[in-house]
Structures are given as structure tokens and as C-alpha cells.
């Protein structure tokens, strides 16, 4: 083995190096955005809340991420931008809608269990309609950006190249652990919360691998955060929304509810996440569409990723066949 074979195989940069280069570029870009934002806010004499700071970061990060992904798919893969999981074709609307439904059901299941066990009480917040519309709309936009950003980072191009390099199980483990670890900097974070946040990375990863598009995990991610935070008034990874539709009162025990960090640090959420993972892994209504398959394994200037065909699910059931 010489230096060239360490970096290249079959005339292209090895997948592990494409993963490392893309991951480093994304991390450096996010850090740079946070530093520049901090400098600007400091010069303006503004000290934003954690919620506002995260919102501003999300708005600035998304266009940078999209630009980086477009660059990597063109330069390293010589494929269209959509091949990284963002193609607006085929079943993308159906996958997004299914993700929204699954994320909503997961959240309501956790809240329902807390209520049934007497661990949480919910009541109308009593906020004015105008204020609810303002914060509801704002939360919708912010969380759309945030969910899309995190899915691009943790289930997007870097994850896809790591799957190509070491296989899906190893890639899911590494990126899910990192997904949980970054949430340790959130308010009221706990090791249990980080572990559960890592765990929820598994169904998100499976959602991508079963469809080879990011729409299903983006929908799940957004719905979980929006319903949990704005609709139910529960903390989302330690962040409490200033204005919510319902007001939640945590009656404990913390081991079930997650306390100030929110349900993600509670055992009830653990059970729901495991059940959702099982559904996503076996449901025959979740599959790679023909359009996506053509995008991934169709003609390209460079060879298709070695693992692409191995991880593609079979096309959906024939017309009239039963689905789960």
C-alpha cells in the first residue's frame, strides 16, 4: 500500500476522506457562524437568550450547509445536489407528511403516558390569540430551519459517506453519539438526556436509510420539537418556549418525565423511541422510490458509491398489495 492508495480507490477519493473533509468543513463553518454572530451581537450591546441565539444561528447556518452539500456532491460525487437526500421529486411530499405524522404521534404518546400516570398536567395557557399566532408562526419557521440543519449535518452528506465507508451500523452509532453529545451544552442537560437524544438519532438514521431521502427524518424531527415545545409547553432538550399553546406542569418523577430537560431525558420517551425505531425498520410503506433509486444508481461521471445499492430498499408493494 502506498500513499496514493491510502487516499484513492478506483480513481476517486476514498469515502472515509470524503466524510472527514465534509465533516470538518461543516464543523468549521458552524463555529465560524457562531463566532461572527457573537461578535456582531456583542458590538450591538445585545445579549440574546439561548432560544434567540439558537434561532439566529439556525437562519444563518442553513444556506451555508446547502452550499457545502452542493459543492461536495458536485466535486466529490459528480452527482446532482438532490442525490444527497434533498431532491424534491418522487415521494418527497408523502415522506415529509409521514415524518410529520410519526413525530407528532411519538410526542403525543409520551405526553399521553405522562398524563395517564399523573406525571404531568396540561392546561390552556391563556395567552392572547395574537401572541399565540406570532410565537406559533415564529416557532414553526425557526424549528423548520433547526430540524433541517441538524438532519443535513447528522443524516446528510457526511453520514452518507460514512455509511459508504464503514457500513450503516457503525455510521449510525458514531453520528448518533455525536448528536447526543452536542446537546450536553443545552440548558439543564443530563447524561440520561444526552443518551436519549443519541437514541433518537437511530430512528432518524433508519428513516433516511429506508428512503435515501432526508424528508422523512426532517418531518419527524420538526414535529417532535414543535409539538413538544410550542403545542404542549414541555421543554425541548432543555429549552422552554416563552409562549405556548398549552401549559405543562411536571409532577415527576424525573426519571419518567426528564424534569427540566424535558421528556427526552425520561424513560417514557425511551420506550416510545424504541417502538418508533421498530416501526421504521419493518414498515413496508417506507421504501426507496423509483425516482430516488434512479438518482442514486443511475448514470454518473464517477462510479456510484460502493454501498449505495446494498442499502437501497426494494421498491414499494405492488398496487393492491397490503401494507403495514
PDB file of C-alpha atoms in Angstrom:
ATOM      1  CA  UNK A   1       0.000   0.000   0.000  1.00  0.00           C
ATOM      2  CA  UNK A   2       1.381   3.408  -0.978  1.00  0.00           C
ATOM      3  CA  UNK A   3       0.287   6.934  -0.184  1.00  0.00           C
ATOM      4  CA  UNK A   4      -1.952   7.114  -3.233  1.00  0.00           C
ATOM      5  CA  UNK A   5      -3.945   4.001  -2.291  1.00  0.00           C
ATOM      6  CA  UNK A   6      -4.471   5.384   1.228  1.00  0.00           C
ATOM      7  CA  UNK A   7      -6.366   8.331  -0.212  1.00  0.00           C
ATOM      8  CA  UNK A   8      -7.746   6.991  -3.500  1.00  0.00           C
ATOM      9  CA  UNK A   9      -9.510   3.883  -4.774  1.00  0.00           C
ATOM     10  CA  UNK A  10     -10.804   3.255  -8.304  1.00  0.00           C
ATOM     11  CA  UNK A  11      -9.762   6.742  -9.346  1.00  0.00           C
ATOM     12  CA  UNK A  12     -11.673   8.623  -6.659  1.00  0.00           C
ATOM     13  CA  UNK A  13     -11.108   9.857  -3.133  1.00  0.00           C
ATOM     14  CA  UNK A  14     -11.986   7.181  -0.596  1.00  0.00           C
ATOM     15  CA  UNK A  15     -15.310   7.585   1.199  1.00  0.00           C
ATOM     16  CA  UNK A  16     -13.719   7.949   4.637  1.00  0.00           C
ATOM     17  CA  UNK A  17     -11.759  11.003   3.454  1.00  0.00           C
ATOM     18  CA  UNK A  18     -14.839  12.489   1.821  1.00  0.00           C
ATOM     19  CA  UNK A  19     -16.592  12.037   5.169  1.00  0.00           C
ATOM     20  CA  UNK A  20     -13.760  13.669   7.116  1.00  0.00           C
ATOM     21  CA  UNK A  21     -13.344  16.615   4.740  1.00  0.00           C
ATOM     22  CA  UNK A  22     -17.073  17.335   4.628  1.00  0.00           C
ATOM     23  CA  UNK A  23     -17.478  16.941   8.393  1.00  0.00           C
ATOM     24  CA  UNK A  24     -14.556  19.273   9.120  1.00  0.00           C
ATOM     25  CA  UNK A  25     -15.870  21.858   6.651  1.00  0.00           C
ATOM     26  CA  UNK A  26     -19.321  21.779   8.255  1.00  0.00           C
ATOM     27  CA  UNK A  27     -17.978  21.993  11.815  1.00  0.00           C
ATOM     28  CA  UNK A  28     -15.646  24.861  10.892  1.00  0.00           C
ATOM     29  CA  UNK A  29     -18.481  26.722   9.163  1.00  0.00           C
ATOM     30  CA  UNK A  30     -20.873  26.357  12.107  1.00  0.00           C
ATOM     31  CA  UNK A  31     -18.208  27.504  14.573  1.00  0.00           C
ATOM     32  CA  UNK A  32     -17.345  30.474  12.353  1.00  0.00           C
ATOM     33  CA  UNK A  33     -21.018  31.475  12.158  1.00  0.00           C
ATOM     34  CA  UNK A  34     -21.373  31.300  15.934  1.00  0.00           C
ATOM     35  CA  UNK A  35     -18.215  33.358  16.490  1.00  0.00           C
ATOM     36  CA  UNK A  36     -19.189  36.024  13.952  1.00  0.00           C
ATOM     37  CA  UNK A  37     -22.719  36.196  15.346  1.00  0.00           C
ATOM     38  CA  UNK A  38     -21.325  36.587  18.849  1.00  0.00           C
ATOM     39  CA  UNK A  39     -19.057  39.429  17.715  1.00  0.00           C
ATOM     40  CA  UNK A  40     -21.889  41.256  15.935  1.00  0.00           C
ATOM     41  CA  UNK A  41     -24.264  40.899  18.883  1.00  0.00           C
ATOM     42  CA  UNK A  42     -21.507  41.972  21.258  1.00  0.00           C
ATOM     43  CA  UNK A  43     -20.784  45.115  19.245  1.00  0.00           C
ATOM     44  CA  UNK A  44     -24.504  45.855  19.234  1.00  0.00           C
ATOM     45  CA  UNK A  45     -24.592  45.508  23.002  1.00  0.00           C
ATOM     46  CA  UNK A  46     -27.170  42.722  22.773  1.00  0.00           C
ATOM     47  CA  UNK A  47     -27.220  39.648  24.987  1.00  0.00           C
ATOM     48  CA  UNK A  48     -29.798  37.287  23.442  1.00  0.00           C
ATOM     49  CA  UNK A  49     -31.481  34.412  25.222  1.00  0.00           C
ATOM     50  CA  UNK A  50     -30.415  30.855  24.422  1.00  0.00           C
ATOM     51  CA  UNK A  51     -33.590  30.466  22.333  1.00  0.00           C
ATOM     52  CA  UNK A  52     -32.922  33.617  20.292  1.00  0.00           C
ATOM     53  CA  UNK A  53     -29.227  32.841  19.820  1.00  0.00           C
ATOM     54  CA  UNK A  54     -30.081  29.367  18.524  1.00  0.00           C
ATOM     55  CA  UNK A  55     -32.709  30.837  16.205  1.00  0.00           C
ATOM     56  CA  UNK A  56     -30.284  33.313  14.651  1.00  0.00           C
ATOM     57  CA  UNK A  57     -27.662  30.598  14.259  1.00  0.00           C
ATOM     58  CA  UNK A  58     -30.190  28.326  12.520  1.00  0.00           C
ATOM     59  CA  UNK A  59     -31.138  31.017   9.992  1.00  0.00           C
ATOM     60  CA  UNK A  60     -27.512  31.718   9.103  1.00  0.00           C
ATOM     61  CA  UNK A  61     -26.419  28.078   9.036  1.00  0.00           C
ATOM     62  CA  UNK A  62     -28.904  26.579   6.570  1.00  0.00           C
ATOM     63  CA  UNK A  63     -27.774  28.426   3.406  1.00  0.00           C
ATOM     64  CA  UNK A  64     -24.145  27.644   4.254  1.00  0.00           C
ATOM     65  CA  UNK A  65     -24.935  23.944   4.704  1.00  0.00           C
ATOM     66  CA  UNK A  66     -26.850  23.796   1.438  1.00  0.00           C
ATOM     67  CA  UNK A  67     -23.936  25.423  -0.352  1.00  0.00           C
ATOM     68  CA  UNK A  68     -21.430  22.982   1.141  1.00  0.00           C
ATOM     69  CA  UNK A  69     -23.558  19.956   0.263  1.00  0.00           C
ATOM     70  CA  UNK A  70     -23.992  21.223  -3.303  1.00  0.00           C
ATOM     71  CA  UNK A  71     -20.210  21.633  -3.543  1.00  0.00           C
ATOM     72  CA  UNK A  72     -19.421  18.168  -2.167  1.00  0.00           C
ATOM     73  CA  UNK A  73     -21.959  16.355  -4.339  1.00  0.00           C
ATOM     74  CA  UNK A  74     -20.682  18.094  -7.467  1.00  0.00           C
ATOM     75  CA  UNK A  75     -16.937  17.911  -6.766  1.00  0.00           C
ATOM     76  CA  UNK A  76     -16.584  14.592  -4.918  1.00  0.00           C
ATOM     77  CA  UNK A  77     -19.536  12.627  -6.311  1.00  0.00           C
ATOM     78  CA  UNK A  78     -20.136  14.435  -9.640  1.00  0.00           C
ATOM     79  CA  UNK A  79     -23.832  13.965  -8.972  1.00  0.00           C
ATOM     80  CA  UNK A  80     -26.762  16.385  -8.594  1.00  0.00           C
ATOM     81  CA  UNK A  81     -27.479  18.122  -5.298  1.00  0.00           C
ATOM     82  CA  UNK A  82     -30.638  16.076  -4.761  1.00  0.00           C
ATOM     83  CA  UNK A  83     -28.658  12.838  -4.504  1.00  0.00           C
ATOM     84  CA  UNK A  84     -27.592  13.914  -1.002  1.00  0.00           C
ATOM     85  CA  UNK A  85     -31.187  13.470   0.169  1.00  0.00           C
ATOM     86  CA  UNK A  86     -32.830  16.785  -0.731  1.00  0.00           C
ATOM     87  CA  UNK A  87     -34.441  16.032  -4.105  1.00  0.00           C
ATOM     88  CA  UNK A  88     -37.945  17.487  -4.442  1.00  0.00           C
ATOM     89  CA  UNK A  89     -39.203  14.690  -6.662  1.00  0.00           C
ATOM     90  CA  UNK A  90     -40.874  11.327  -6.357  1.00  0.00           C
ATOM     91  CA  UNK A  91     -42.445  10.713  -2.949  1.00  0.00           C
ATOM     92  CA  UNK A  92     -40.834  13.627  -1.112  1.00  0.00           C
ATOM     93  CA  UNK A  93     -44.152  15.188  -0.076  1.00  0.00           C
ATOM     94  CA  UNK A  94     -45.520  11.851   1.123  1.00  0.00           C
ATOM     95  CA  UNK A  95     -42.318  11.142   3.051  1.00  0.00           C
ATOM     96  CA  UNK A  96     -42.383  14.582   4.672  1.00  0.00           C
ATOM     97  CA  UNK A  97     -46.049  14.153   5.618  1.00  0.00           C
ATOM     98  CA  UNK A  98     -45.376  10.703   7.070  1.00  0.00           C
ATOM     99  CA  UNK A  99     -42.482  12.122   9.076  1.00  0.00           C
ATOM    100  CA  UNK A 100     -44.712  14.857  10.475  1.00  0.00           C
ATOM    101  CA  UNK A 101     -47.316  12.250  11.431  1.00  0.00           C
ATOM    102  CA  UNK A 102     -44.817   9.904  13.093  1.00  0.00           C
ATOM    103  CA  UNK A 103     -43.106  12.727  15.002  1.00  0.00           C
ATOM    104  CA  UNK A 104     -46.462  14.045  16.206  1.00  0.00           C
ATOM    105  CA  UNK A 105     -47.633  10.600  17.329  1.00  0.00           C
ATOM    106  CA  UNK A 106     -44.362   9.989  19.182  1.00  0.00           C
ATOM    107  CA  UNK A 107     -44.702  13.274  21.051  1.00  0.00           C
ATOM    108  CA  UNK A 108     -48.369  12.779  21.892  1.00  0.00           C
ATOM    109  CA  UNK A 109     -47.631   9.232  23.052  1.00  0.00           C
ATOM    110  CA  UNK A 110     -45.012  10.464  25.526  1.00  0.00           C
ATOM    111  CA  UNK A 111     -47.242  13.290  26.785  1.00  0.00           C
ATOM    112  CA  UNK A 112     -50.231  10.952  26.988  1.00  0.00           C
ATOM    113  CA  UNK A 113     -48.290   8.474  29.098  1.00  0.00           C
ATOM    114  CA  UNK A 114     -47.097  11.250  31.412  1.00  0.00           C
ATOM    115  CA  UNK A 115     -50.677  12.487  31.827  1.00  0.00           C
ATOM    116  CA  UNK A 116     -52.114   8.995  32.351  1.00  0.00           C
ATOM    117  CA  UNK A 117     -49.532   8.225  35.043  1.00  0.00           C
ATOM    118  CA  UNK A 118     -50.116  11.540  36.784  1.00  0.00           C
ATOM    119  CA  UNK A 119     -46.567  12.638  35.988  1.00  0.00           C
ATOM    120  CA  UNK A 120     -47.687  15.743  34.075  1.00  0.00           C
ATOM    121  CA  UNK A 121     -50.723  18.005  33.946  1.00  0.00           C
ATOM    122  CA  UNK A 122     -51.757  20.122  30.971  1.00  0.00           C
ATOM    123  CA  UNK A 123     -53.965  23.198  30.830  1.00  0.00           C
ATOM    124  CA  UNK A 124     -54.748  26.010  28.388  1.00  0.00           C
ATOM    125  CA  UNK A 125     -52.006  28.621  28.552  1.00  0.00           C
ATOM    126  CA  UNK A 126     -54.438  31.529  28.420  1.00  0.00           C
ATOM    127  CA  UNK A 127     -52.206  33.508  26.060  1.00  0.00           C
ATOM    128  CA  UNK A 128     -53.807  36.019  23.688  1.00  0.00           C
ATOM    129  CA  UNK A 129     -54.603  34.727  20.205  1.00  0.00           C
ATOM    130  CA  UNK A 130     -52.376  37.350  18.566  1.00  0.00           C
ATOM    131  CA  UNK A 131     -49.425  36.315  20.717  1.00  0.00           C
ATOM    132  CA  UNK A 132     -50.054  32.629  20.060  1.00  0.00           C
ATOM    133  CA  UNK A 133     -50.136  33.229  16.305  1.00  0.00           C
ATOM    134  CA  UNK A 134     -46.937  35.273  16.460  1.00  0.00           C
ATOM    135  CA  UNK A 135     -44.998  32.727  18.521  1.00  0.00           C
ATOM    136  CA  UNK A 136     -46.563  29.767  16.758  1.00  0.00           C
ATOM    137  CA  UNK A 137     -45.539  31.101  13.360  1.00  0.00           C
ATOM    138  CA  UNK A 138     -42.100  32.093  14.598  1.00  0.00           C
ATOM    139  CA  UNK A 139     -41.542  28.704  16.234  1.00  0.00           C
ATOM    140  CA  UNK A 140     -42.670  26.974  13.039  1.00  0.00           C
ATOM    141  CA  UNK A 141     -40.075  28.821  10.968  1.00  0.00           C
ATOM    142  CA  UNK A 142     -37.236  28.530  13.483  1.00  0.00           C
ATOM    143  CA  UNK A 143     -37.796  24.821  14.091  1.00  0.00           C
ATOM    144  CA  UNK A 144     -38.038  24.143  10.354  1.00  0.00           C
ATOM    145  CA  UNK A 145     -34.578  25.641   9.922  1.00  0.00           C
ATOM    146  CA  UNK A 146     -33.215  23.880  13.013  1.00  0.00           C
ATOM    147  CA  UNK A 147     -34.548  20.426  12.084  1.00  0.00           C
ATOM    148  CA  UNK A 148     -33.306  20.743   8.502  1.00  0.00           C
ATOM    149  CA  UNK A 149     -29.868  21.875   9.675  1.00  0.00           C
ATOM    150  CA  UNK A 150     -29.438  19.002  12.112  1.00  0.00           C
ATOM    151  CA  UNK A 151     -30.621  16.389   9.636  1.00  0.00           C
ATOM    152  CA  UNK A 152     -28.246  17.679   6.952  1.00  0.00           C
ATOM    153  CA  UNK A 153     -25.379  17.552   9.448  1.00  0.00           C
ATOM    154  CA  UNK A 154     -26.142  14.183  11.068  1.00  0.00           C
ATOM    155  CA  UNK A 155     -28.019  12.256   8.358  1.00  0.00           C
ATOM    156  CA  UNK A 156     -26.866  14.152   5.280  1.00  0.00           C
ATOM    157  CA  UNK A 157     -23.710  14.024   3.169  1.00  0.00           C
ATOM    158  CA  UNK A 158     -21.173  13.209   5.949  1.00  0.00           C
ATOM    159  CA  UNK A 159     -23.345  10.388   7.317  1.00  0.00           C
ATOM    160  CA  UNK A 160     -23.897   9.016   3.819  1.00  0.00           C
ATOM    161  CA  UNK A 161     -20.179   8.880   3.141  1.00  0.00           C
ATOM    162  CA  UNK A 162     -19.537   7.203   6.491  1.00  0.00           C
ATOM    163  CA  UNK A 163     -22.160   4.572   5.628  1.00  0.00           C
ATOM    164  CA  UNK A 164     -20.327   4.039   2.347  1.00  0.00           C
ATOM    165  CA  UNK A 165     -17.022   3.658   4.208  1.00  0.00           C
ATOM    166  CA  UNK A 166     -17.785   1.589   7.325  1.00  0.00           C
ATOM    167  CA  UNK A 167     -21.380   0.448   6.863  1.00  0.00           C
ATOM    168  CA  UNK A 168     -24.695   1.591   8.281  1.00  0.00           C
ATOM    169  CA  UNK A 169     -24.416   0.212  11.868  1.00  0.00           C
ATOM    170  CA  UNK A 170     -21.099   1.930  12.569  1.00  0.00           C
ATOM    171  CA  UNK A 171     -22.199   5.181  10.944  1.00  0.00           C
ATOM    172  CA  UNK A 172     -25.454   5.235  12.927  1.00  0.00           C
ATOM    173  CA  UNK A 173     -23.575   4.615  16.183  1.00  0.00           C
ATOM    174  CA  UNK A 174     -20.943   7.314  15.614  1.00  0.00           C
ATOM    175  CA  UNK A 175     -23.248  10.059  14.340  1.00  0.00           C
ATOM    176  CA  UNK A 176     -25.979   9.310  16.901  1.00  0.00           C
ATOM    177  CA  UNK A 177     -23.499   9.542  19.783  1.00  0.00           C
ATOM    178  CA  UNK A 178     -22.234  12.862  18.415  1.00  0.00           C
ATOM    179  CA  UNK A 179     -25.851  14.016  18.006  1.00  0.00           C
ATOM    180  CA  UNK A 180     -26.450  13.385  21.698  1.00  0.00           C
ATOM    181  CA  UNK A 181     -23.103  14.822  22.779  1.00  0.00           C
ATOM    182  CA  UNK A 182     -23.702  18.263  21.266  1.00  0.00           C
ATOM    183  CA  UNK A 183     -26.878  18.567  23.338  1.00  0.00           C
ATOM    184  CA  UNK A 184     -24.848  18.378  26.554  1.00  0.00           C
ATOM    185  CA  UNK A 185     -24.291  22.124  26.136  1.00  0.00           C
ATOM    186  CA  UNK A 186     -28.046  22.759  26.325  1.00  0.00           C
ATOM    187  CA  UNK A 187     -29.649  24.147  29.489  1.00  0.00           C
ATOM    188  CA  UNK A 188     -30.472  21.567  32.201  1.00  0.00           C
ATOM    189  CA  UNK A 189     -28.677  18.840  30.259  1.00  0.00           C
ATOM    190  CA  UNK A 190     -28.118  15.435  31.848  1.00  0.00           C
ATOM    191  CA  UNK A 191     -26.303  12.296  30.797  1.00  0.00           C
ATOM    192  CA  UNK A 192     -29.643  10.493  30.544  1.00  0.00           C
ATOM    193  CA  UNK A 193     -30.907  13.277  28.292  1.00  0.00           C
ATOM    194  CA  UNK A 194     -27.827  13.007  26.091  1.00  0.00           C
ATOM    195  CA  UNK A 195     -28.250   9.223  25.929  1.00  0.00           C
ATOM    196  CA  UNK A 196     -31.891   9.510  24.885  1.00  0.00           C
ATOM    197  CA  UNK A 197     -31.024  12.211  22.353  1.00  0.00           C
ATOM    198  CA  UNK A 198     -28.414   9.826  20.952  1.00  0.00           C
ATOM    199  CA  UNK A 199     -31.034   7.082  20.879  1.00  0.00           C
ATOM    200  CA  UNK A 200     -33.479   9.186  18.864  1.00  0.00           C
ATOM    201  CA  UNK A 201     -30.732   9.515  16.260  1.00  0.00           C
ATOM    202  CA  UNK A 202     -31.277   5.825  15.466  1.00  0.00           C
ATOM    203  CA  UNK A 203     -34.859   6.104  14.105  1.00  0.00           C
ATOM    204  CA  UNK A 204     -33.878   9.298  12.284  1.00  0.00           C
ATOM    205  CA  UNK A 205     -30.998   7.416  10.640  1.00  0.00           C
ATOM    206  CA  UNK A 206     -33.208   4.455   9.752  1.00  0.00           C
ATOM    207  CA  UNK A 207     -35.753   6.874   8.282  1.00  0.00           C
ATOM    208  CA  UNK A 208     -33.051   8.131   5.922  1.00  0.00           C
ATOM    209  CA  UNK A 209     -31.690   4.691   5.063  1.00  0.00           C
ATOM    210  CA  UNK A 210     -35.151   3.283   4.276  1.00  0.00           C
ATOM    211  CA  UNK A 211     -35.939   6.144   1.872  1.00  0.00           C
ATOM    212  CA  UNK A 212     -32.495   7.533   0.946  1.00  0.00           C
ATOM    213  CA  UNK A 213     -34.015  10.982   1.348  1.00  0.00           C
ATOM    214  CA  UNK A 214     -33.986  13.392   4.306  1.00  0.00           C
ATOM    215  CA  UNK A 215     -37.665  14.351   4.137  1.00  0.00           C
ATOM    216  CA  UNK A 216     -38.904  11.616   6.474  1.00  0.00           C
ATOM    217  CA  UNK A 217     -36.381  12.364   9.271  1.00  0.00           C
ATOM    218  CA  UNK A 218     -36.797  16.131   8.807  1.00  0.00           C
ATOM    219  CA  UNK A 219     -40.557  15.759   9.254  1.00  0.00           C
ATOM    220  CA  UNK A 220     -40.119  13.594  12.357  1.00  0.00           C
ATOM    221  CA  UNK A 221     -37.534  15.935  13.856  1.00  0.00           C
ATOM    222  CA  UNK A 222     -39.580  19.081  13.268  1.00  0.00           C
ATOM    223  CA  UNK A 223     -42.845  17.592  14.559  1.00  0.00           C
ATOM    224  CA  UNK A 224     -41.176  16.292  17.715  1.00  0.00           C
ATOM    225  CA  UNK A 225     -39.762  19.711  18.559  1.00  0.00           C
ATOM    226  CA  UNK A 226     -42.798  21.786  17.545  1.00  0.00           C
ATOM    227  CA  UNK A 227     -45.492  19.682  19.204  1.00  0.00           C
ATOM    228  CA  UNK A 228     -43.406  19.110  22.317  1.00  0.00           C
ATOM    229  CA  UNK A 229     -42.309  22.720  22.719  1.00  0.00           C
ATOM    230  CA  UNK A 230     -44.985  25.030  21.336  1.00  0.00           C
ATOM    231  CA  UNK A 231     -48.139  22.897  21.441  1.00  0.00           C
ATOM    232  CA  UNK A 232     -47.649  21.001  24.712  1.00  0.00           C
ATOM    233  CA  UNK A 233     -45.443  23.505  26.517  1.00  0.00           C
ATOM    234  CA  UNK A 234     -42.829  20.919  27.527  1.00  0.00           C
ATOM    235  CA  UNK A 235     -39.063  21.586  27.443  1.00  0.00           C
ATOM    236  CA  UNK A 236     -37.280  20.562  24.248  1.00  0.00           C
ATOM    237  CA  UNK A 237     -33.734  19.422  25.038  1.00  0.00           C
ATOM    238  CA  UNK A 238     -33.712  21.816  27.998  1.00  0.00           C
ATOM    239  CA  UNK A 239     -35.193  24.760  26.088  1.00  0.00           C
ATOM    240  CA  UNK A 240     -38.556  26.131  27.243  1.00  0.00           C
ATOM    241  CA  UNK A 241     -40.597  28.193  24.802  1.00  0.00           C
ATOM    242  CA  UNK A 242     -41.676  31.640  26.138  1.00  0.00           C
ATOM    243  CA  UNK A 243     -45.204  31.348  24.690  1.00  0.00           C
ATOM    244  CA  UNK A 244     -47.023  28.022  24.228  1.00  0.00           C
ATOM    245  CA  UNK A 245     -50.484  26.743  23.361  1.00  0.00           C
ATOM    246  CA  UNK A 246     -50.757  24.583  26.484  1.00  0.00           C
ATOM    247  CA  UNK A 247     -49.113  24.960  29.863  1.00  0.00           C
ATOM    248  CA  UNK A 248     -47.433  21.817  31.196  1.00  0.00           C
ATOM    249  CA  UNK A 249     -46.807  21.134  34.861  1.00  0.00           C
ATOM    250  CA  UNK A 250     -44.238  18.455  35.661  1.00  0.00           C
ATOM    251  CA  UNK A 251     -45.381  16.347  38.617  1.00  0.00           C
ATOM    252  CA  UNK A 252     -42.495  13.872  38.416  1.00  0.00           C
ATOM    253  CA  UNK A 253     -40.804  11.569  38.974  1.00  0.00           C
ATOM    254  CA  UNK A 254     -37.944  12.989  36.919  1.00  0.00           C
ATOM    255  CA  UNK A 255     -36.850   9.521  35.844  1.00  0.00           C
ATOM    256  CA  UNK A 256     -40.065   9.324  33.810  1.00  0.00           C
ATOM    257  CA  UNK A 257     -40.573  12.934  32.703  1.00  0.00           C
ATOM    258  CA  UNK A 258     -36.985  14.116  32.291  1.00  0.00           C
ATOM    259  CA  UNK A 259     -37.520  17.126  34.547  1.00  0.00           C
ATOM    260  CA  UNK A 260     -36.244  20.493  33.351  1.00  0.00           C
ATOM    261  CA  UNK A 261     -34.543  18.965  30.302  1.00  0.00           C
ATOM    262  CA  UNK A 262     -37.870  17.632  29.077  1.00  0.00           C
ATOM    263  CA  UNK A 263     -39.209  14.213  28.047  1.00  0.00           C
ATOM    264  CA  UNK A 264     -36.033  13.433  26.119  1.00  0.00           C
ATOM    265  CA  UNK A 265     -34.362  12.772  29.491  1.00  0.00           C
ATOM    266  CA  UNK A 266     -37.162  10.472  30.694  1.00  0.00           C
ATOM    267  CA  UNK A 267     -37.690   6.732  30.405  1.00  0.00           C
ATOM    268  CA  UNK A 268     -41.148   7.148  28.881  1.00  0.00           C
ATOM    269  CA  UNK A 269     -39.548   8.758  25.845  1.00  0.00           C
ATOM    270  CA  UNK A 270     -37.039   5.903  25.694  1.00  0.00           C
ATOM    271  CA  UNK A 271     -39.843   3.391  25.257  1.00  0.00           C
ATOM    272  CA  UNK A 272     -41.587   5.457  22.586  1.00  0.00           C
ATOM    273  CA  UNK A 273     -38.325   5.940  20.666  1.00  0.00           C
ATOM    274  CA  UNK A 274     -37.677   2.182  20.687  1.00  0.00           C
ATOM    275  CA  UNK A 275     -41.189   1.450  19.387  1.00  0.00           C
ATOM    276  CA  UNK A 276     -40.829   4.073  16.644  1.00  0.00           C
ATOM    277  CA  UNK A 277     -37.490   2.561  15.653  1.00  0.00           C
ATOM    278  CA  UNK A 278     -39.099  -0.854  15.275  1.00  0.00           C
ATOM    279  CA  UNK A 279     -41.883   0.539  13.108  1.00  0.00           C
ATOM    280  CA  UNK A 280     -39.498   2.412  10.834  1.00  0.00           C
ATOM    281  CA  UNK A 281     -37.315  -0.668  10.445  1.00  0.00           C
ATOM    282  CA  UNK A 282     -40.074  -3.049   9.329  1.00  0.00           C
ATOM    283  CA  UNK A 283     -42.879  -0.985   7.781  1.00  0.00           C
ATOM    284  CA  UNK A 284     -43.418  -1.858   4.130  1.00  0.00           C
ATOM    285  CA  UNK A 285     -44.947   1.554   3.493  1.00  0.00           C
ATOM    286  CA  UNK A 286     -41.460   3.064   3.818  1.00  0.00           C
ATOM    287  CA  UNK A 287     -39.178   2.413   0.861  1.00  0.00           C
ATOM    288  CA  UNK A 288     -36.900   3.972  -1.738  1.00  0.00           C
ATOM    289  CA  UNK A 289     -38.956   5.483  -4.555  1.00  0.00           C
ATOM    290  CA  UNK A 290     -38.125   4.721  -8.173  1.00  0.00           C
ATOM    291  CA  UNK A 291     -37.119   8.362  -8.739  1.00  0.00           C
ATOM    292  CA  UNK A 292     -34.726   8.256  -5.799  1.00  0.00           C
ATOM    293  CA  UNK A 293     -33.271   4.938  -6.926  1.00  0.00           C
ATOM    294  CA  UNK A 294     -32.609   6.353 -10.380  1.00  0.00           C
ATOM    295  CA  UNK A 295     -30.977   9.423  -8.847  1.00  0.00           C
ATOM    296  CA  UNK A 296     -28.654   7.302  -6.699  1.00  0.00           C
ATOM    297  CA  UNK A 297     -27.656   4.471  -9.007  1.00  0.00           C
ATOM    298  CA  UNK A 298     -28.256   5.999 -12.427  1.00  0.00           C
ATOM    299  CA  UNK A 299     -25.516   7.106 -14.815  1.00  0.00           C
ATOM    300  CA  UNK A 300     -22.826   9.311 -13.306  1.00  0.00           C
ATOM    301  CA  UNK A 301     -19.379  10.502 -14.327  1.00  0.00           C
ATOM    302  CA  UNK A 302     -17.853   8.646 -11.386  1.00  0.00           C
ATOM    303  CA  UNK A 303     -18.810   5.212 -10.049  1.00  0.00           C
ATOM    304  CA  UNK A 304     -21.801   5.074  -7.746  1.00  0.00           C
ATOM    305  CA  UNK A 305     -20.936   4.659  -4.050  1.00  0.00           C
ATOM    306  CA  UNK A 306     -19.982   1.060  -3.339  1.00  0.00           C
ATOM    307  CA  UNK A 307     -22.601   0.708  -0.622  1.00  0.00           C
ATOM    308  CA  UNK A 308     -25.441   2.515  -2.377  1.00  0.00           C
ATOM    309  CA  UNK A 309     -27.102  -0.478  -3.974  1.00  0.00           C
ATOM    310  CA  UNK A 310     -26.557  -2.651  -0.899  1.00  0.00           C
ATOM    311  CA  UNK A 311     -28.556  -0.333   1.338  1.00  0.00           C
ATOM    312  CA  UNK A 312     -31.355   0.533  -1.073  1.00  0.00           C
ATOM    313  CA  UNK A 313     -34.695  -0.940  -0.098  1.00  0.00           C
ATOM    314  CA  UNK A 314     -36.808  -2.760  -2.646  1.00  0.00           C
ATOM    315  CA  UNK A 315     -39.466  -0.681  -4.416  1.00  0.00           C
ATOM    316  CA  UNK A 316     -42.795  -0.356  -2.650  1.00  0.00           C
ATOM    317  CA  UNK A 317     -45.510  -3.013  -2.736  1.00  0.00           C
ATOM    318  CA  UNK A 318     -47.412  -3.606  -5.926  1.00  0.00           C
ATOM    319  CA  UNK A 319     -50.729  -1.838  -6.433  1.00  0.00           C
ATOM    320  CA  UNK A 320     -53.400  -3.525  -4.327  1.00  0.00           C
ATOM    321  CA  UNK A 321     -50.900  -5.280  -2.021  1.00  0.00           C
ATOM    322  CA  UNK A 322     -51.388  -4.842   1.720  1.00  0.00           C
ATOM    323  CA  UNK A 323     -49.016  -2.530   3.599  1.00  0.00           C
ATOM    324  CA  UNK A 324     -48.450  -2.018   7.293  1.00  0.00           C
TER     325      UNK A 324
END
